[in-house]
PDB file of C-alpha atoms and ligand atoms in Angstrom:
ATOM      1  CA  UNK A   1      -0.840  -3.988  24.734  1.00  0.00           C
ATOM      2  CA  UNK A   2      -2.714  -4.307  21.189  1.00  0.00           C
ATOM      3  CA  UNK A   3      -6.007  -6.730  21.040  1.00  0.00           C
ATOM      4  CA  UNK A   4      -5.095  -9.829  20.207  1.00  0.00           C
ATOM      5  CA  UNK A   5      -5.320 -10.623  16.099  1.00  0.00           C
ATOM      6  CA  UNK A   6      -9.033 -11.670  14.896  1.00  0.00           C
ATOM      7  CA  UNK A   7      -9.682 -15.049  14.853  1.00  0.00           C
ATOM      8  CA  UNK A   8      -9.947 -15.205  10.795  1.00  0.00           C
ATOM      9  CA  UNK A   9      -6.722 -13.795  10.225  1.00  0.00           C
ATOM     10  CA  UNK A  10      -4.993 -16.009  13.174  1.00  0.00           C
ATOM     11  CA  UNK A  11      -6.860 -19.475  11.339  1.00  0.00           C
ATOM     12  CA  UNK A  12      -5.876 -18.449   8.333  1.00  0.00           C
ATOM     13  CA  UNK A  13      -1.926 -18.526   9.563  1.00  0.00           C
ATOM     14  CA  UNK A  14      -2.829 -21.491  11.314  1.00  0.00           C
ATOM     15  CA  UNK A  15      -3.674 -23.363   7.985  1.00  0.00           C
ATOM     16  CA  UNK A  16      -0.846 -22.846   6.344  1.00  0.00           C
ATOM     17  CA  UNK A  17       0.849 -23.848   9.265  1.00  0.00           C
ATOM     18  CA  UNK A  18      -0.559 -26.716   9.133  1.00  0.00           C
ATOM     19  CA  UNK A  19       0.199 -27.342   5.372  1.00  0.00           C
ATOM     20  CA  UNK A  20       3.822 -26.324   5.721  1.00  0.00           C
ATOM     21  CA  UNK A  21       4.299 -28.432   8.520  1.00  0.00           C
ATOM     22  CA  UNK A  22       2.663 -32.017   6.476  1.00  0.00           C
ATOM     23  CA  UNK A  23       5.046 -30.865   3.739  1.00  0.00           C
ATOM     24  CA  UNK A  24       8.114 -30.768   6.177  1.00  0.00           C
ATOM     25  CA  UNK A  25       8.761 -27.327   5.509  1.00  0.00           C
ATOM     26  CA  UNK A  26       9.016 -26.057   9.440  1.00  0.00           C
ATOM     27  CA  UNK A  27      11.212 -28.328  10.736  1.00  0.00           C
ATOM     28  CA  UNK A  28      12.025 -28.231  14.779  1.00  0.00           C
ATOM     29  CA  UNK A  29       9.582 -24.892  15.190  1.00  0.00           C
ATOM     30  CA  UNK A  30      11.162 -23.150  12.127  1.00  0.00           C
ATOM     31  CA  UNK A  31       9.201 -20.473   9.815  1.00  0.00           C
ATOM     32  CA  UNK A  32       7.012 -17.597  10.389  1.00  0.00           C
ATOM     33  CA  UNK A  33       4.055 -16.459   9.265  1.00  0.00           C
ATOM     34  CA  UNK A  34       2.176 -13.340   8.886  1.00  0.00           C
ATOM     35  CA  UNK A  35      -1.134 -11.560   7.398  1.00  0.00           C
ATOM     36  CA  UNK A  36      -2.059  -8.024   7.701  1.00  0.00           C
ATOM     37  CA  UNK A  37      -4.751  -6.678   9.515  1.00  0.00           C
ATOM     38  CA  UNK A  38      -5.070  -3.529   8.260  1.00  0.00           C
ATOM     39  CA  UNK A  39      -3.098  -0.371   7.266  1.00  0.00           C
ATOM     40  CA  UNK A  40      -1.385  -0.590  10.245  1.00  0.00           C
ATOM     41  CA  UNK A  41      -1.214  -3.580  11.897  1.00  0.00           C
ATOM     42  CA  UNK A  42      -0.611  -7.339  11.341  1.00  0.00           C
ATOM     43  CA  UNK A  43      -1.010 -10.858  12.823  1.00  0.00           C
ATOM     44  CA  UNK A  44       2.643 -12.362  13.301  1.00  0.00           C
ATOM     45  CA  UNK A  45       3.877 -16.181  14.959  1.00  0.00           C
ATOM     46  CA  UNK A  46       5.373 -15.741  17.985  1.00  0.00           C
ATOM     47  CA  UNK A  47       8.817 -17.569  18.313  1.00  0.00           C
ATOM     48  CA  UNK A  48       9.425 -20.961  19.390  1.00  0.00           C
ATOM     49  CA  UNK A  49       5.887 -22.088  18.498  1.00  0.00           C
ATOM     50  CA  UNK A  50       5.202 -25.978  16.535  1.00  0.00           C
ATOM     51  CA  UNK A  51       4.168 -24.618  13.302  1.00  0.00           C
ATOM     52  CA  UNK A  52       1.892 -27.543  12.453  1.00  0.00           C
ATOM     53  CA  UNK A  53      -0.075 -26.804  16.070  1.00  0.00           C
ATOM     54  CA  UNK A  54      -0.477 -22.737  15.938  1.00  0.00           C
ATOM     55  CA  UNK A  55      -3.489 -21.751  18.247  1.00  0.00           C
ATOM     56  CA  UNK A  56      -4.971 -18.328  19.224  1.00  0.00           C
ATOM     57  CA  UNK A  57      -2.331 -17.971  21.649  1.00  0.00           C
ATOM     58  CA  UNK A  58       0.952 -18.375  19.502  1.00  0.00           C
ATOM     59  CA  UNK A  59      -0.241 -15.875  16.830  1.00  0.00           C
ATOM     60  CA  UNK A  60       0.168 -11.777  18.449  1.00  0.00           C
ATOM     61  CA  UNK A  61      -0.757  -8.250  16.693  1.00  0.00           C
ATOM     62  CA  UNK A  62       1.862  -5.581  15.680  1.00  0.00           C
ATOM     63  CA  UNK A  63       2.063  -2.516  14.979  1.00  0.00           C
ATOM     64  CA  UNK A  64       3.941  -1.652  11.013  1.00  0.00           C
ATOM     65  CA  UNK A  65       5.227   1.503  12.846  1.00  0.00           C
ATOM     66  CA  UNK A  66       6.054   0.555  16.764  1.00  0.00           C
ATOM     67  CA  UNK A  67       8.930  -1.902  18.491  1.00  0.00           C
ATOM     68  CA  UNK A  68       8.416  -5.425  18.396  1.00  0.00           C
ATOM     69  CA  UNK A  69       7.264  -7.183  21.963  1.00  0.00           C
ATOM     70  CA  UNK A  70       9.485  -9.730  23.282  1.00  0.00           C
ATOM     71  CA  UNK A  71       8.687 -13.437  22.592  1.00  0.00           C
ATOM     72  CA  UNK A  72       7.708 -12.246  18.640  1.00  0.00           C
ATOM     73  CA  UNK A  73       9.605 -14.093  16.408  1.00  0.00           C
ATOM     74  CA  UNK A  74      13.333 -12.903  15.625  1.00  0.00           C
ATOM     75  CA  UNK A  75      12.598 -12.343  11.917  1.00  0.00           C
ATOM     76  CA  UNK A  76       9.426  -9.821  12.599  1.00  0.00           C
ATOM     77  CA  UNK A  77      11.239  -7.115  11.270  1.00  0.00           C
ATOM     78  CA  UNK A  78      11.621  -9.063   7.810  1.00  0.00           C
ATOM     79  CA  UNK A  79       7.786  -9.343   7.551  1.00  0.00           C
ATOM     80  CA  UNK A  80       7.052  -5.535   8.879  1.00  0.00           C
ATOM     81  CA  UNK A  81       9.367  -4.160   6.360  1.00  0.00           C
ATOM     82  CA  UNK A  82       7.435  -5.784   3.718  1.00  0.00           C
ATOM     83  CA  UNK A  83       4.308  -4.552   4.671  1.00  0.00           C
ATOM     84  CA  UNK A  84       5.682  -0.852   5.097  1.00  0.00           C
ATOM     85  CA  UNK A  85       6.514  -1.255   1.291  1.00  0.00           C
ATOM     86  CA  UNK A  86       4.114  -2.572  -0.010  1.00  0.00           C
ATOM     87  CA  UNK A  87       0.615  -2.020   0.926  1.00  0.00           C
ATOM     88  CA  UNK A  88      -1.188  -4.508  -1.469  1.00  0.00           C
ATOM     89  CA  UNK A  89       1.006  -7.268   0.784  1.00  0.00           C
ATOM     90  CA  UNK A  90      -1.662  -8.722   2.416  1.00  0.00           C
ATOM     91  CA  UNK A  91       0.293 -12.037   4.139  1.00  0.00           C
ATOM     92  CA  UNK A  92       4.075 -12.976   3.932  1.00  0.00           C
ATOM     93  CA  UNK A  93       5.077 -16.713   4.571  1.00  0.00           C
ATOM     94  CA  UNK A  94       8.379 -17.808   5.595  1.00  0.00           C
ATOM     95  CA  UNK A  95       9.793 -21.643   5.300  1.00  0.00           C
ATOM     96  CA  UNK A  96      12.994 -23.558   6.024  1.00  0.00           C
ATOM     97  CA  UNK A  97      12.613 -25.955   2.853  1.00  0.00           C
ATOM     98  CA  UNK A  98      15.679 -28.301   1.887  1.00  0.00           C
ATOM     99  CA  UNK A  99      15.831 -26.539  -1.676  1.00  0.00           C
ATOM    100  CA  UNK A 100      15.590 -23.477  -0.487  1.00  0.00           C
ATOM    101  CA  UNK A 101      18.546 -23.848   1.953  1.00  0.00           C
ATOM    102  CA  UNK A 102      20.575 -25.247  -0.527  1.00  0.00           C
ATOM    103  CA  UNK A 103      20.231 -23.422  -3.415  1.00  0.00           C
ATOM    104  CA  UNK A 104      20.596 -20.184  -1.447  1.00  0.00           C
ATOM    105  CA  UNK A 105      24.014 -21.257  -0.167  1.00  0.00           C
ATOM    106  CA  UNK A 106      25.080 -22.169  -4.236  1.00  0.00           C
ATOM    107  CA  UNK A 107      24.000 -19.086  -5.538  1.00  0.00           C
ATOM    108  CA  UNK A 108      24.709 -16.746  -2.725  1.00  0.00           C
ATOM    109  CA  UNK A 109      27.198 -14.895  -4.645  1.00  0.00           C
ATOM    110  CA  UNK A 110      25.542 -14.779  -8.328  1.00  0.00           C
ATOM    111  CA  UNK A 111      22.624 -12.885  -5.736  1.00  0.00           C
ATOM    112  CA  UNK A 112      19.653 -14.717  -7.539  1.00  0.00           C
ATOM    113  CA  UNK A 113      18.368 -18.153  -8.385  1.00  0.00           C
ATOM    114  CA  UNK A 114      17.855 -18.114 -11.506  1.00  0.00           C
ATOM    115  CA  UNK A 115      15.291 -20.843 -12.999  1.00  0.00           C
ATOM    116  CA  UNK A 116      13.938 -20.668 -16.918  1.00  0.00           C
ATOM    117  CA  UNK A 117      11.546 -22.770 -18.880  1.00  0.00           C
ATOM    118  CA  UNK A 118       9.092 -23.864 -16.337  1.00  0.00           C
ATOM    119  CA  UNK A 119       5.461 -24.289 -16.731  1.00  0.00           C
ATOM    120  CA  UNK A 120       5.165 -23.477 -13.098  1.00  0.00           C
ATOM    121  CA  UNK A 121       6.262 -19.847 -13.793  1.00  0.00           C
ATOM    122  CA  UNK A 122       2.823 -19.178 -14.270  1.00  0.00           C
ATOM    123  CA  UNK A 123       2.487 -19.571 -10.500  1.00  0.00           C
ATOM    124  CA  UNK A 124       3.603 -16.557  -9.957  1.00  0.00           C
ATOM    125  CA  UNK A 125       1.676 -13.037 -10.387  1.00  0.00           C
ATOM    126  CA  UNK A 126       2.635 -11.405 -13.265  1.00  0.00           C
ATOM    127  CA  UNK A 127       4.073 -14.458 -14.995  1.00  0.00           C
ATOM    128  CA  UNK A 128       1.369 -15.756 -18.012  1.00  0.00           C
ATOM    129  CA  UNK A 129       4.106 -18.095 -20.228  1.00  0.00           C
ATOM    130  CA  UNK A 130       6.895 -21.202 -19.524  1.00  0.00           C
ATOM    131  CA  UNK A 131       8.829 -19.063 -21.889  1.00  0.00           C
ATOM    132  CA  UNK A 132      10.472 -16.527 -18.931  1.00  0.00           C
ATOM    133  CA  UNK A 133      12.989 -16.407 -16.742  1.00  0.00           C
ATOM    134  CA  UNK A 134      12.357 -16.171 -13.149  1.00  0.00           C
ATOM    135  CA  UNK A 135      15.282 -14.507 -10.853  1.00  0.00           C
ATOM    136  CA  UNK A 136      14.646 -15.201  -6.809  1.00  0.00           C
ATOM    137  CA  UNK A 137      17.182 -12.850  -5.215  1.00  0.00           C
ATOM    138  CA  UNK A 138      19.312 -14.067  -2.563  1.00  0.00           C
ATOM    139  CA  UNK A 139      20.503 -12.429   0.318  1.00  0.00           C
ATOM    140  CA  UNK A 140      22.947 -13.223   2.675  1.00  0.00           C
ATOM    141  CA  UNK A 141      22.352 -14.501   6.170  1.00  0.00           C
ATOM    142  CA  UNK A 142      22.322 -11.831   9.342  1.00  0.00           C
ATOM    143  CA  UNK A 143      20.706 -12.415  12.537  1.00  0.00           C
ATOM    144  CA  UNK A 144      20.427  -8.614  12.867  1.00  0.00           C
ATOM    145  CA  UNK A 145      17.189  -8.825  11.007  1.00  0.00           C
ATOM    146  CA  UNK A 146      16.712  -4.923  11.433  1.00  0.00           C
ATOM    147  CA  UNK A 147      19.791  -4.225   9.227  1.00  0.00           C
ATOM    148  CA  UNK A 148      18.553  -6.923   6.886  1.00  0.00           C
ATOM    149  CA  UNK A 149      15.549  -6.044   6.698  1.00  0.00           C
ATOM    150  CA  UNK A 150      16.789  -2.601   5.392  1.00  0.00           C
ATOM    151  CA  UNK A 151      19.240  -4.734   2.651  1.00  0.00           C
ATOM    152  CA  UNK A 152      16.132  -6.176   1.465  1.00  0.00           C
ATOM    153  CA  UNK A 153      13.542  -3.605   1.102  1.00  0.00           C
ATOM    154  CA  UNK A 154      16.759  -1.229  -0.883  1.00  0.00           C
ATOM    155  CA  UNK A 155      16.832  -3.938  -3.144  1.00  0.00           C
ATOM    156  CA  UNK A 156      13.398  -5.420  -3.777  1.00  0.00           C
ATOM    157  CA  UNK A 157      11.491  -2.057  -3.329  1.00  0.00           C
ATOM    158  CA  UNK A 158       7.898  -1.860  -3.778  1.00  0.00           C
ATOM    159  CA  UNK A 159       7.548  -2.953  -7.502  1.00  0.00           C
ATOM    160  CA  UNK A 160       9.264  -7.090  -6.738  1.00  0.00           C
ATOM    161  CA  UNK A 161       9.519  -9.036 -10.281  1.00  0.00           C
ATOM    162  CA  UNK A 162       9.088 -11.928  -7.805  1.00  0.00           C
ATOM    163  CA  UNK A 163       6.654 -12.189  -5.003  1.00  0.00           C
ATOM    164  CA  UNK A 164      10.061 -13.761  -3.103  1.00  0.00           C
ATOM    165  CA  UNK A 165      13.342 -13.675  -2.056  1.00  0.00           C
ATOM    166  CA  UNK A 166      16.107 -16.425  -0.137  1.00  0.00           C
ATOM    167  CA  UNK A 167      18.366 -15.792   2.538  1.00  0.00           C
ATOM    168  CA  UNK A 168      21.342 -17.807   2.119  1.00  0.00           C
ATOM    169  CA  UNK A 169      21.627 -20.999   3.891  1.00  0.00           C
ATOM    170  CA  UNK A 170      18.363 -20.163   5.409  1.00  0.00           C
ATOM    171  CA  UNK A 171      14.789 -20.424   3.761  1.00  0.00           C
ATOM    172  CA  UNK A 172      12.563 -18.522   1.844  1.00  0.00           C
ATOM    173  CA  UNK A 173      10.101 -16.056   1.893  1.00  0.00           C
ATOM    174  CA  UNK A 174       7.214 -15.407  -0.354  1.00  0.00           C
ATOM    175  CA  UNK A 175       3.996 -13.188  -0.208  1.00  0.00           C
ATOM    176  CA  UNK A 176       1.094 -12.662  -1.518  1.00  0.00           C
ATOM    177  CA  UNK A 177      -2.416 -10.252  -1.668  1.00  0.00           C
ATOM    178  CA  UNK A 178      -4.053 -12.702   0.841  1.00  0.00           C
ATOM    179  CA  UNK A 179      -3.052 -16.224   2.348  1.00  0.00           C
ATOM    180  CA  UNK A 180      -4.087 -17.772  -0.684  1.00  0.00           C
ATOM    181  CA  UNK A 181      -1.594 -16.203  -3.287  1.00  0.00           C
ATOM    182  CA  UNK A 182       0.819 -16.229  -0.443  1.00  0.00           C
ATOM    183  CA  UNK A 183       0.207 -20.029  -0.079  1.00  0.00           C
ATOM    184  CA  UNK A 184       0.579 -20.231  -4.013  1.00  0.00           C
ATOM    185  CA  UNK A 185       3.626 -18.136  -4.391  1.00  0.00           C
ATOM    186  CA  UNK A 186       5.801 -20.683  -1.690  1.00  0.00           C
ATOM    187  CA  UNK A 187       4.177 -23.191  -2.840  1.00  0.00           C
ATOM    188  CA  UNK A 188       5.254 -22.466  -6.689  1.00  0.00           C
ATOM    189  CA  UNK A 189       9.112 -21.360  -5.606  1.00  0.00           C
ATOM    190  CA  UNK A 190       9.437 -24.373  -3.838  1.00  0.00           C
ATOM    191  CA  UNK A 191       8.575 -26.244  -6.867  1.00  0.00           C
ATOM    192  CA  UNK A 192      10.513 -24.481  -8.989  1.00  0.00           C
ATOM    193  CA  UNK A 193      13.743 -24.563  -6.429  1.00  0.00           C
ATOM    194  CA  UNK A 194      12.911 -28.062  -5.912  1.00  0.00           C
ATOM    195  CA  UNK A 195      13.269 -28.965 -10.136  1.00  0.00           C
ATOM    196  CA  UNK A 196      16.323 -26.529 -10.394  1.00  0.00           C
ATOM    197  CA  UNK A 197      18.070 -28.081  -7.441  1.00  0.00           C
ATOM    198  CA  UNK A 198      17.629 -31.940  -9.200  1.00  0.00           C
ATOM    199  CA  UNK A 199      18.559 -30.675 -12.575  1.00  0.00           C
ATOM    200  CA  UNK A 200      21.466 -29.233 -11.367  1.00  0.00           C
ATOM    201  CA  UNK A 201      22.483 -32.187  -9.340  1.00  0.00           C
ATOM    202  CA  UNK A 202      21.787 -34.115 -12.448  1.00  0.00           C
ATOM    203  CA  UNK A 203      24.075 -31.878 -14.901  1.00  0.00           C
ATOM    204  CA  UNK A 204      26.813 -32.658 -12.113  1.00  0.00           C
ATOM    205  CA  UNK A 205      26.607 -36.390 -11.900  1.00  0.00           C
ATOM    206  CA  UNK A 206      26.956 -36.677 -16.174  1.00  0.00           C
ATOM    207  CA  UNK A 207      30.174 -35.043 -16.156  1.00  0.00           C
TER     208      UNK A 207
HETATM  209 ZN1   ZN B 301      13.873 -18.539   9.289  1.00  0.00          ZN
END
């Protein structure tokens, strides 16, 4: 058995627990969250847990390199894989948001949402003008999370244009150096999935 996570790192997955959860992004104990601990270990959610109530006890450390527990949550693997990549991935954030379901689901097939124009761009590291065009890969849906997990990290590698992908007819994940750009980054995809989903539904309803 690892030591549980410090208390910093499991607060700081609490607050944005509670932030995602007054935003209705976690809907009936949805999402995950995690933050890194160091080179080898993280803090992830364990499953079934209210994400708007996370306490010392719902939060449990793992290992980047060793099988996940039982009771961790199904989509672990997602978050380790991430961390293997990348090592400047210091927290990864995972949400159930309306936009984000849809829009996965629309563009599953194209393989990215694809959003241009938007001031809130600049959300996003390595994004400094409106004038760009931001491409949030979609995957599709698998509840093996092992072998999707795999998918992903072939794809995204460790250089991501976007700090974020969808899975289709799922959610989305986003990450970040520390909880605070990994707050930022859903935060700003959800905006922008949020404006691309009403503009679209707008185009629709003036034909
Ligand atoms: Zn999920």
């Amino acid at each position: 058995m690892l030591p549980p996570p410090p208390a910093a790192a499991v607060e700081e997955i609490a607050a944005f627990g509670r932030f995602a959860a007054s935003r209705g992004w976690v809907p009936a104990t949805a999402g995950n969250f995690s933050r890194r601990i160091d080179a080898r270990h993280v803090a992830v959610t364990r499953s079934g847990v209210d994400k708007g109530a996370i306490g010392a006890a719902d939060v449990a450390t793992l290992a980047l390199d060793a099988p996940i527990p039982a009771g961790i949550s199904a989509e672990a693997p997602l978050h380790l894989a991430r961390y293997r990549t990348d090592p400047a991935i210091g927290a990864v954030f995972h949400v159930h948001t309306v936009a984000a379901t849809v829009l996965s689901r629309l563009d599953e097939r194209a393989g990215a949402v694809r959003t241009e124009g938007y001031e809130m761009h600049k959300a996003l590291a390595g994004y400094a003008s409106h004038e760009s065009v931001v491409e949030i890969p979609v995957f599709r849906n698998d509840q093996d999370t092992v072998a999707l997990a795999d998918e992903i990290e072939a794809r995204l590698g460790r250089d991501a244009r976007v700090p974020g992908f969808l899975l289709a007819g799922h959610g989305l994940y986003a990450w970040g150096a520390n909880a605070a750009e990994a707050r930022r980054h859903v935060e700003g995809l959800e905006f922008l999935l949020a404006c691309h989903l009403e503009e679209r539904r707008l185009r629709c309803t003036q034909h």
